[in-house]
Short mmCIF file of C-alpha atoms in Angstrom, two decimals:
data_model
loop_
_atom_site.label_atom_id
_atom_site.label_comp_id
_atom_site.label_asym_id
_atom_site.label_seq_id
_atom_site.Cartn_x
_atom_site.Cartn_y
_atom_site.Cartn_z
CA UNK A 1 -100.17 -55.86 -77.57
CA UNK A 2 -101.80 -55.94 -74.15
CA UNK A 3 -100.67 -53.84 -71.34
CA UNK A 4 -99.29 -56.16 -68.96
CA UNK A 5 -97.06 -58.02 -71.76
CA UNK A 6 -95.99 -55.10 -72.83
CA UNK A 7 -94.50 -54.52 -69.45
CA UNK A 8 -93.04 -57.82 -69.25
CA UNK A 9 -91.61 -57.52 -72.17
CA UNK A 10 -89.80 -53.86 -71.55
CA UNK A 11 -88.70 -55.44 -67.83
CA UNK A 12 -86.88 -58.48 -69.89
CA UNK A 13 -85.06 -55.81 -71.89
CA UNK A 14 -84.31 -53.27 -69.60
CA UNK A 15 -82.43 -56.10 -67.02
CA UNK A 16 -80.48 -57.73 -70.47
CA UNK A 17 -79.22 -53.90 -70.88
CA UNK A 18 -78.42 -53.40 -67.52
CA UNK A 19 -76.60 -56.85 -67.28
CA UNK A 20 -74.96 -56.35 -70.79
CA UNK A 21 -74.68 -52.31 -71.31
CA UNK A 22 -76.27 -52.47 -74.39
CA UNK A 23 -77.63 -49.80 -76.58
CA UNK A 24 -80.90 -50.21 -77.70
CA UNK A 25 -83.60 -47.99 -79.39
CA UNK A 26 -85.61 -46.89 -76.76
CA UNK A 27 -88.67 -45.92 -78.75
CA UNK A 28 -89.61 -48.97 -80.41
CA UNK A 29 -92.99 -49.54 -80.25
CA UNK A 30 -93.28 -52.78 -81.54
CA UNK A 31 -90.42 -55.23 -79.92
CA UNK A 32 -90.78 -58.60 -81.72
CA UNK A 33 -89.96 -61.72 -79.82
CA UNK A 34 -86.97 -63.15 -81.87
CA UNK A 35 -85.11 -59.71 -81.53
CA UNK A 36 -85.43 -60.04 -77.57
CA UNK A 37 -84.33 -63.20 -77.33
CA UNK A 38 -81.23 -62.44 -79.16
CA UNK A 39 -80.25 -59.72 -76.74
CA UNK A 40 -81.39 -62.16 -73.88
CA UNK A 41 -79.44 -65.18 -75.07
CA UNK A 42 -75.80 -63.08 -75.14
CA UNK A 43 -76.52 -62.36 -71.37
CA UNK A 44 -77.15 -66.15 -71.15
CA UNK A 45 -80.41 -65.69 -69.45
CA UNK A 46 -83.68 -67.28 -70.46
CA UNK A 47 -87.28 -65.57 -69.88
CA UNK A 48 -89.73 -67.62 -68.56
CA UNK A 49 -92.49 -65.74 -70.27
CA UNK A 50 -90.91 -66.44 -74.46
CA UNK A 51 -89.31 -69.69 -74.01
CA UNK A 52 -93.03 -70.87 -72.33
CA UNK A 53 -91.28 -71.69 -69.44
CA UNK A 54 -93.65 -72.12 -65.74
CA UNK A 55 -93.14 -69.31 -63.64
CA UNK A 56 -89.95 -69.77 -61.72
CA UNK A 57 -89.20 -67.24 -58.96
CA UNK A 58 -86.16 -65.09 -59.28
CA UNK A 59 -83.06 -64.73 -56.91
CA UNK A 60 -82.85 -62.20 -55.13
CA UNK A 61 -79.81 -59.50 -55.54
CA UNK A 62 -77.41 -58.74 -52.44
CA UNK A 63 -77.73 -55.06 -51.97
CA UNK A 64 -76.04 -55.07 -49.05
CA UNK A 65 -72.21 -55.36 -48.80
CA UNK A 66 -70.24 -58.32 -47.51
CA UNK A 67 -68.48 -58.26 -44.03
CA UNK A 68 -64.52 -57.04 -44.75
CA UNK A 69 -63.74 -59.09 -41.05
CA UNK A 70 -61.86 -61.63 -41.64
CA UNK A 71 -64.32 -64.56 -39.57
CA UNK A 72 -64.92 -67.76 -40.44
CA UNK A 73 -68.05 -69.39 -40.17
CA UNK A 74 -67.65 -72.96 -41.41
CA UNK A 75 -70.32 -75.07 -41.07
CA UNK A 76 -70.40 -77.91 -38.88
CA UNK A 77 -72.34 -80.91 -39.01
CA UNK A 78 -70.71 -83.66 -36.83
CA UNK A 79 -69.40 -83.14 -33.46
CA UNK A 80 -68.58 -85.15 -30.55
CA UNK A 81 -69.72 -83.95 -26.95
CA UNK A 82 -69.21 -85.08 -23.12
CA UNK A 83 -71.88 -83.83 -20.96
CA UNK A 84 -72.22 -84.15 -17.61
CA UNK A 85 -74.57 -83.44 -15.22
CA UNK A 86 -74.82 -81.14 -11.76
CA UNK A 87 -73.65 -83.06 -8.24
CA UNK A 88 -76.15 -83.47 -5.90
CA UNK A 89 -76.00 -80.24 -2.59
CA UNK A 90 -74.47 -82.43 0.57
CA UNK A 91 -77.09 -82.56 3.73
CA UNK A 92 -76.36 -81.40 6.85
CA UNK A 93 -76.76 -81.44 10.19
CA UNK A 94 -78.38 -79.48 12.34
CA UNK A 95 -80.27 -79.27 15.62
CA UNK A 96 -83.13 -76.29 16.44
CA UNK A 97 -82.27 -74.55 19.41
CA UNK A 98 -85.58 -72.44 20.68
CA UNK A 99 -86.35 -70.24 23.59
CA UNK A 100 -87.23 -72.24 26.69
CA UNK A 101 -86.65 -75.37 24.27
CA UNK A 102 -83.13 -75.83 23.53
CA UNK A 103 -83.16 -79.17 22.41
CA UNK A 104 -86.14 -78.99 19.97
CA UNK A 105 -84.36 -81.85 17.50
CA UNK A 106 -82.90 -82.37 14.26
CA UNK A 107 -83.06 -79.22 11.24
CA UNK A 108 -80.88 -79.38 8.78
CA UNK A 109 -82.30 -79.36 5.49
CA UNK A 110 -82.05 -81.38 2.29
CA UNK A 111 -79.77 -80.56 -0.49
CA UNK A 112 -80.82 -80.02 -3.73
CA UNK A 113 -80.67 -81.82 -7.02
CA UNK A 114 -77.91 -81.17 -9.73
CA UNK A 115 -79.35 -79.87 -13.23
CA UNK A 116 -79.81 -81.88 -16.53
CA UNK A 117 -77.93 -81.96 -20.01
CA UNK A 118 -80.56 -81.59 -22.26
CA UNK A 119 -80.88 -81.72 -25.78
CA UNK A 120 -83.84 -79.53 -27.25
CA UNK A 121 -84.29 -79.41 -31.06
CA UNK A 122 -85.06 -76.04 -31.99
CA UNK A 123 -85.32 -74.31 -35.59
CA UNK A 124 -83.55 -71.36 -34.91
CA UNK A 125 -80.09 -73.58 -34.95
CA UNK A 126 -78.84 -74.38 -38.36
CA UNK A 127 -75.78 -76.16 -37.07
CA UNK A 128 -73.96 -77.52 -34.20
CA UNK A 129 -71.34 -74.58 -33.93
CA UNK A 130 -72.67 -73.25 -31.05
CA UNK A 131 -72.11 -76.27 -28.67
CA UNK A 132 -69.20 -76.84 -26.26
CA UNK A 133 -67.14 -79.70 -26.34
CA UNK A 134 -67.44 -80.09 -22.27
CA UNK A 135 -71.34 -78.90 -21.17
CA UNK A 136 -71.65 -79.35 -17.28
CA UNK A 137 -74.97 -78.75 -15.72
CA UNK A 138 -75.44 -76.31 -12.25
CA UNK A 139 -75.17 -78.47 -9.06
CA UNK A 140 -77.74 -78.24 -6.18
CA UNK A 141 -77.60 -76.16 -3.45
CA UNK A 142 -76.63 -77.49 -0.07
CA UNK A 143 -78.88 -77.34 2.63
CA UNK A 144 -79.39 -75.48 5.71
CA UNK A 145 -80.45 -75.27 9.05
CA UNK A 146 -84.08 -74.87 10.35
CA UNK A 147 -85.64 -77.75 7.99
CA UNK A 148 -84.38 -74.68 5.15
CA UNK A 149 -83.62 -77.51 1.80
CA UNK A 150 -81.41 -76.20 -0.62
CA UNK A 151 -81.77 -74.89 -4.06
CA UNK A 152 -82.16 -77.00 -7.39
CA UNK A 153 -79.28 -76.69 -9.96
CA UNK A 154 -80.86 -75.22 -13.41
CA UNK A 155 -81.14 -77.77 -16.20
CA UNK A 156 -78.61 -76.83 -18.72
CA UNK A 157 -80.44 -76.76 -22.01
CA UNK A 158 -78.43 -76.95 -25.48
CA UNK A 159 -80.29 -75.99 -28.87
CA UNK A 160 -79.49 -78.52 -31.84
CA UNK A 161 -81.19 -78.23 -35.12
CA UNK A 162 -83.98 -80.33 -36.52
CA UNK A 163 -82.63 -83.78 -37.88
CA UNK A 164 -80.19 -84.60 -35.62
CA UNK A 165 -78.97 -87.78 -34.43
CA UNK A 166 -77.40 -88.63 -31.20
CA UNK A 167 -75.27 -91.46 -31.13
CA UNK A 168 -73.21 -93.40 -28.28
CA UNK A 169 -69.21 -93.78 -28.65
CA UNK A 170 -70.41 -97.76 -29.89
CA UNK A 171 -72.39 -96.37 -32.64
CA UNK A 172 -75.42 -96.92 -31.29
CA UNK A 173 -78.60 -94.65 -32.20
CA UNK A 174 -79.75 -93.68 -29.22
CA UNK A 175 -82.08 -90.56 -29.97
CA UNK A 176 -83.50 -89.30 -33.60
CA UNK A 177 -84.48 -85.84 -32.93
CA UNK A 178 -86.07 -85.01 -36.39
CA UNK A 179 -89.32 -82.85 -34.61
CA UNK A 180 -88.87 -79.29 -33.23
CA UNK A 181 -89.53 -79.48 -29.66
CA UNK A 182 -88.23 -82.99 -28.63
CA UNK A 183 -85.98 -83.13 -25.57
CA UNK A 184 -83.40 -85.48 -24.57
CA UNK A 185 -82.06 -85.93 -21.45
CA UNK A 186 -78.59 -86.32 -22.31
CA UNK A 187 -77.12 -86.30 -19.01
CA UNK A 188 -79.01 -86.79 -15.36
CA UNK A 189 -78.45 -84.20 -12.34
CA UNK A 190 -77.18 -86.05 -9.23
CA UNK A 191 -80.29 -86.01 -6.39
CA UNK A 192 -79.54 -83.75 -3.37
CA UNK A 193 -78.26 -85.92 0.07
CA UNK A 194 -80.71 -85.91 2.73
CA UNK A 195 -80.45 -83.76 6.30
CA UNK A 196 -80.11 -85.28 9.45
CA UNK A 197 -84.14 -85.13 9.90
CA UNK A 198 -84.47 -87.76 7.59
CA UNK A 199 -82.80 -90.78 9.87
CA UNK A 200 -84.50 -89.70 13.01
CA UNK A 201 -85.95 -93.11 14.86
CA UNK A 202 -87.73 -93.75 17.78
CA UNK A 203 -84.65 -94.87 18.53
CA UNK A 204 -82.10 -92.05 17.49
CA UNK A 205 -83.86 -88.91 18.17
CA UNK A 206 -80.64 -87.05 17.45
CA UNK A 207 -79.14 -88.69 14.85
CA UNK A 208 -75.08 -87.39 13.52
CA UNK A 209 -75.43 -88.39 10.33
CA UNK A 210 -76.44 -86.89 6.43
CA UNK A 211 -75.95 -87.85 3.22
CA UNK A 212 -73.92 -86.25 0.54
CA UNK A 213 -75.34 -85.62 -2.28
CA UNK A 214 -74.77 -87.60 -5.78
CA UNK A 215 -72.92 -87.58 -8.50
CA UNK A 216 -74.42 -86.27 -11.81
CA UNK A 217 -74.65 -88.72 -14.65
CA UNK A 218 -71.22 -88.43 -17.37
CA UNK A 219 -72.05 -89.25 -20.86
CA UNK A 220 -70.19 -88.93 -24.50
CA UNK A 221 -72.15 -88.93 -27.93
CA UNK A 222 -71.75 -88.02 -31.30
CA UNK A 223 -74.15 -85.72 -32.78
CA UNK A 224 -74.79 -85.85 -36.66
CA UNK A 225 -77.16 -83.38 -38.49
CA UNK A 226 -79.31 -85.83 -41.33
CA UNK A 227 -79.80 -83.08 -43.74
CA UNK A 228 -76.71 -80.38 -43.51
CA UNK A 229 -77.97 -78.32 -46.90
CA UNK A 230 -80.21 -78.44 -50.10
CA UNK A 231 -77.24 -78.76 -52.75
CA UNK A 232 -73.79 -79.73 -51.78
CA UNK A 233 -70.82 -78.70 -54.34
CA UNK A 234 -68.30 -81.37 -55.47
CA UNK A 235 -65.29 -80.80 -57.54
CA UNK A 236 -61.21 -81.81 -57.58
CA UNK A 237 -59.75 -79.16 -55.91
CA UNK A 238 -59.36 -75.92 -56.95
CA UNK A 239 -62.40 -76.54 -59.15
CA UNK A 240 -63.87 -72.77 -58.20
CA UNK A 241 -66.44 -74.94 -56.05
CA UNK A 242 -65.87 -71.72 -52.82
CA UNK A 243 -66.00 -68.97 -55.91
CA UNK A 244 -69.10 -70.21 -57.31
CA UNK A 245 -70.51 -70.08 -53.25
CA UNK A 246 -69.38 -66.28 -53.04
CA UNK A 247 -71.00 -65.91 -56.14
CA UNK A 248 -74.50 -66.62 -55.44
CA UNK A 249 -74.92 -66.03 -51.97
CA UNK A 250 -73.42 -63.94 -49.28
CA UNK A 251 -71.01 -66.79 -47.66
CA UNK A 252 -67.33 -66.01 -47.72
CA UNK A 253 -65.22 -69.25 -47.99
CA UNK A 254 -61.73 -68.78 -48.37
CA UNK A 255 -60.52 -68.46 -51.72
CA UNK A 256 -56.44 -69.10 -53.19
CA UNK A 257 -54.71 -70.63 -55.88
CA UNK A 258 -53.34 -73.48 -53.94
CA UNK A 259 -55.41 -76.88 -53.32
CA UNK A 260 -57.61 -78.15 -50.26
CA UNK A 261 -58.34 -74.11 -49.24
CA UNK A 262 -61.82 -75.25 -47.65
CA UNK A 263 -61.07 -77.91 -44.94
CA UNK A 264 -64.36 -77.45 -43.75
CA UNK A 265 -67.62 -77.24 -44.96
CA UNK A 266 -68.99 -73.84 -46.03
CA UNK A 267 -73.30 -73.34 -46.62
CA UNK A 268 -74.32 -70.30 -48.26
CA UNK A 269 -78.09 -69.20 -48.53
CA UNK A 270 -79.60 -68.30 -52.27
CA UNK A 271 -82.88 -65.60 -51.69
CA UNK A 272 -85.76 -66.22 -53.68
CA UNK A 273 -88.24 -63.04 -54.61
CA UNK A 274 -91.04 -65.58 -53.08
CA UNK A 275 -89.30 -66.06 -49.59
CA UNK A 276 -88.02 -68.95 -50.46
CA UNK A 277 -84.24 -69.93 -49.24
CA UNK A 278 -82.05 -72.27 -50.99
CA UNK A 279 -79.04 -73.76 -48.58
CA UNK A 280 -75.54 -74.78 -50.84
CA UNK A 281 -73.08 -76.50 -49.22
CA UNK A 282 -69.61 -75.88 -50.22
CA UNK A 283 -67.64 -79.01 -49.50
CA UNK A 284 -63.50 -79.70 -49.19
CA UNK A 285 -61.93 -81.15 -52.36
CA UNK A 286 -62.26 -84.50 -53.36
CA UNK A 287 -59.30 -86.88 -55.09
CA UNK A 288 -58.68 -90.35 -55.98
CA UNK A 289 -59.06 -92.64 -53.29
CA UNK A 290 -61.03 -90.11 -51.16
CA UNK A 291 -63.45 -93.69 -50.17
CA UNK A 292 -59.89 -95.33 -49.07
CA UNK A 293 -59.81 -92.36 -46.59
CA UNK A 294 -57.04 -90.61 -48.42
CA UNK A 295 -56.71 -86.94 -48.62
CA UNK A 296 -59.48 -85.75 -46.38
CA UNK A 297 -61.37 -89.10 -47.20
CA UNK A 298 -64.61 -90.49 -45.43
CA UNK A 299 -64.76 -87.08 -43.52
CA UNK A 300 -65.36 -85.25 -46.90
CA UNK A 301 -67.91 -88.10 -48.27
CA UNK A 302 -69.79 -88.12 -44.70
CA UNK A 303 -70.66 -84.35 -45.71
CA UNK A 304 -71.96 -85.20 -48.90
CA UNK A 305 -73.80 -87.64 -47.79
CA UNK A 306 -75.99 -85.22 -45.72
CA UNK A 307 -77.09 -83.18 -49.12
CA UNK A 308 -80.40 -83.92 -51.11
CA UNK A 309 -78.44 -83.20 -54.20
CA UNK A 310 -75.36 -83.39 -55.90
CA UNK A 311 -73.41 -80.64 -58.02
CA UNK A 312 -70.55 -81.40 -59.68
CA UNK A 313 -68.14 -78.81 -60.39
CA UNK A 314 -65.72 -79.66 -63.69
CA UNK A 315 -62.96 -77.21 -64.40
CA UNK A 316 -62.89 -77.08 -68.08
CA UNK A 317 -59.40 -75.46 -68.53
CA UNK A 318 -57.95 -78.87 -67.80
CA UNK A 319 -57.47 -81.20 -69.88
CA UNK A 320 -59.81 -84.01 -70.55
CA UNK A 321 -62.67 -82.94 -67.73
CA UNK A 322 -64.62 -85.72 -68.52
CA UNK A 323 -61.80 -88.42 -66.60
CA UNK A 324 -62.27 -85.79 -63.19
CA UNK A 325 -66.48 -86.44 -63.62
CA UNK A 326 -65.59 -90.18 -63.84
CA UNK A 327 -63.07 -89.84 -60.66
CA UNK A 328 -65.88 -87.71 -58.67
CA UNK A 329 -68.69 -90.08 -59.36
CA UNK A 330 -66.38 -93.18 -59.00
CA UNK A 331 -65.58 -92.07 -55.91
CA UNK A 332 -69.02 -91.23 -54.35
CA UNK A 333 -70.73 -94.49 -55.72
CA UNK A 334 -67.47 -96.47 -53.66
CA UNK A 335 -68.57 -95.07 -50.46
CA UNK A 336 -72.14 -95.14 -51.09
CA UNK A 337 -73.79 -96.44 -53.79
CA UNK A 338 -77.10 -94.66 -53.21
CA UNK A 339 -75.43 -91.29 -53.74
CA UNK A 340 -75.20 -92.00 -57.63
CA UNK A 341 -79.13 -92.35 -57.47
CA UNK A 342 -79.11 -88.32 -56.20
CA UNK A 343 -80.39 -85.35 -58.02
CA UNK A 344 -76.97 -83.98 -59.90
CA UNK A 345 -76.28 -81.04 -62.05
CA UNK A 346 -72.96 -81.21 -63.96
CA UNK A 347 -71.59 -77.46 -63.88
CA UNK A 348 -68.60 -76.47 -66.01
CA UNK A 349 -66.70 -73.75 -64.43
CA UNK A 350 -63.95 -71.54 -65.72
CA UNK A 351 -65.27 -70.61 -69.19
CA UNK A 352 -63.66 -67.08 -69.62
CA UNK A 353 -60.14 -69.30 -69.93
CA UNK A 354 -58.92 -69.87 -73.27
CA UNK A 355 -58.86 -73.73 -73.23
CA UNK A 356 -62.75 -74.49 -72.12
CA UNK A 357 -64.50 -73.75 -75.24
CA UNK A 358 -62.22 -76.41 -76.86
CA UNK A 359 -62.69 -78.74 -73.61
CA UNK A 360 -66.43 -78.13 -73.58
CA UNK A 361 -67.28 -79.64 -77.35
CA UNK A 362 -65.39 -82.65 -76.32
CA UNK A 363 -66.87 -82.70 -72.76
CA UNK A 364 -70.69 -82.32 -73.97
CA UNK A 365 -69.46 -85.93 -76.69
CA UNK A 366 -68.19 -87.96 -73.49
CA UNK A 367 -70.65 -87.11 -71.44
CA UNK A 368 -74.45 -87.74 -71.53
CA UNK A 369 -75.44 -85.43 -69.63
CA UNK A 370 -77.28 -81.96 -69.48
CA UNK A 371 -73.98 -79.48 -68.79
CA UNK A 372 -73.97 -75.78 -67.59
CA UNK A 373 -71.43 -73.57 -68.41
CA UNK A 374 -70.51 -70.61 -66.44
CA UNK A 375 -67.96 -68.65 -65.26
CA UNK A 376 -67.98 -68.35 -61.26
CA UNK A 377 -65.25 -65.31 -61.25
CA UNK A 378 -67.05 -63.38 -64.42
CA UNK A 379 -70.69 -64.11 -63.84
CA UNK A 380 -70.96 -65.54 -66.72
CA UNK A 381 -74.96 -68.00 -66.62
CA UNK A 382 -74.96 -67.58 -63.07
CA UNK A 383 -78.70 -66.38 -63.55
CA UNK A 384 -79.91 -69.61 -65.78
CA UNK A 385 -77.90 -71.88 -62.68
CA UNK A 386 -80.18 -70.37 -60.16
CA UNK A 387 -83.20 -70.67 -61.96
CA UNK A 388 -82.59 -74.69 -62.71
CA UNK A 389 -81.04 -74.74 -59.02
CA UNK A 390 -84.88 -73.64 -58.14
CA UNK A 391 -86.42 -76.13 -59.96
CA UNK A 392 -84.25 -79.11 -58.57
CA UNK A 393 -85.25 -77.38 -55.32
CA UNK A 394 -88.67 -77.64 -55.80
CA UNK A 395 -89.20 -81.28 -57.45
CA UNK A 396 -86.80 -82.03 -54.26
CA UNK A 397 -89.96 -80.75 -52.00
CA UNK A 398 -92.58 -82.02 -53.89
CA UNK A 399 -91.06 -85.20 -52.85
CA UNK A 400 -90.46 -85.16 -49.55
CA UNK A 401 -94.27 -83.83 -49.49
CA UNK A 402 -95.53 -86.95 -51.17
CA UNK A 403 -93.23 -89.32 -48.66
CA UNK A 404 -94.85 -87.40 -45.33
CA UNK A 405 -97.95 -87.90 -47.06
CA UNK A 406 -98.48 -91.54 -47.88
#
């Protein structure tokens, strides 16, 4: 056996023993295949390199610890914003008084213009968490005597992420910022009032009079993010949709026994040994009716919306699972019937109970569909889930490369 599949092959063991604890004869020197994929199959992993499989990168393990404070960092994808921008600095008036010339004429300066609201699409921002409800922009300086003009109010620049949409309180689209780098002026600065200098005549050589300066611009909008994650979890509630997020990523949703825990939306990030990251949304429970805007309704279906991909979480302890997959995708298709056309994986959660072997046979006859079963709370297939989560990922970007291409 060559050298390198040799090593392979002792890697696949050693992680199945490690996973499993179990005991194995170390020196065997010849390890057939159909022995290691029995020990491989009761950790319900797969190896690329038996099964044939293409190279699929792994996830990455969370050495480090999770974060005991109790903060919550919900995700948000929709927010609505007044901005306004900076007054105008007043004018003034002056008159220059000089040695041997004390009526040298008019001085007082300009003021200065208020600051803009912009919008800057940046990738560092993932969300729009960071931005105020009220932004205001600096206002100008006003000006002083000897011709001095005042100061310019600083433009007050907010970061949003890439994909965002800016809309007026009508609806209206009024910006698509989908490139990093555009700029919107969201709100204008008010121009600074002139100084008396400015209505000097032949006339009036010592005019009394200056502007004030103007009023900054006052604007509302509604900012939506297109794309808010790669995969978005949907389930009843308590479906295990925020366990299964713990479980494969380092987000910390809140977890109870009791229905509609997550009222927001929760994204977790899966780490890829090839750099790659994953984003998972974990969304607020859905019921009957949610597209009649009961329970938390269109709200809910507005974040799913926003995901390239659908999962749906069934808990198989109930029974008859396969009525909750009709409700989910019932449900979706009512408020938009493009979201049945998505990517889906149908997950089926909660198999260390005693009822969802049972619930599973009859699930896998209703439904058509290719079903994984795992256990969020145990572990149990997580590893397989990532790996076809990957691959959805992938034929997801090989997509969106062939769109930007033709």
């Amino acid at each position: 056996m060559h050298f390198l599949q040799q090593l392979k092959v002792t890697t696949i063991v050693l992680r199945a023993i490690q996973k499993q604890e179990i005991n194995i004869i170390i020196h065997r020197r010849q390890v057939d295949n159909n022995f290691i994929c029995n020990i491989i199959n009761r950790t319900f992993t797969k190896s690329n390199f038996i099964h044939g499989e293409h190279n699929i990168p792994l996830p990455l393990r969370n050495k480090k610890s999770k974060s005991s404070r109790n903060i919550e960092n919900h995700f948000v994808d929709i927010k609505q914003v007044k901005v306004e921008g900076g007054f105008g600095g007043d004018g003034i008036i002056s008159f220059l008084q000089l040695f041997g010339n004390d009526k040298a004429g008019p001085s007082g300066g300009d003021g200065g213009n208020g600051g803009h609201v912009i919008f800057e699409v940046s990738a560092d921002v993932k969300d729009l968490r960071q931005i105020k409800s009220v932004n205001k922009a600096p206002s100008g300086q006003r000006g002083m005597g000897k011709d001095c003009f005042g100061k310019n109010g600083e433009h007050l620049v907010l970061k949003i992420p890439v994909g965002t949409i800016v809309r007026n309180l009508e609806g209206k689209i009024v910006a698509d910022l989908d490139t990093e780098g555009m700029k919107f002026i969201a709100a204008r600065g008010g121009a600074g009032g002139h100084g008396n200098p400015y209505f000097k005549s032949q006339l009036n050589q010592t005019p009394m009079i200056c502007e004030c300066g103007a009023e900054g611009e006052k604007n509302q909008y509604l900012l939506e993010i297109k794309s808010m994650a790669h995969l978005g979890l949907i389930g009843l509630p308590n479906a295990g949709k925020s366990t299964l997020l713990r479980a494969i990523s380092r987000a910390r949703p809140k977890v109870a026994s009791y229905p509609f825990t997550t009222l927001r939306p929760y994204v977790g990030i899966i780490q890829y040994d090839d750099y790659e990251q994953v984003a998972v949304a974990d969304l607020p429970g859905l019921i009957p009716d949610s597209h009649k805007n009961k329970g938390l309704g269109v709200t809910f279906l507005k974040h799913a919306e926003r995901c390239k991909a659908l999962l749906f979480i069934i808990d198989m302890s109930l029974n008859e699972p396969w009525t909750h997959l009709d409700i989910l995708k019932y449900e979706i298709s009512q408020f938009n019937p493009q979201l049945i056309n998505r990517p889906m994986i149908v997950i089926a959660n909660k198999m260390d109970l005693s009822a969802a072997k049972e619930n599973l046979k009859l699930f896998k006859e209703k439904v058509n569909l290719s079903i994984m079963p795992i256990s969020a709370k145990h572990g149990t297939n997580i590893t397989s889930l990532l790996k076809d989560l990957r691959i959805m990922y992938d034929e997801l970007s090989k997509e969106d490369t062939e769109k930007l291409s033709m």
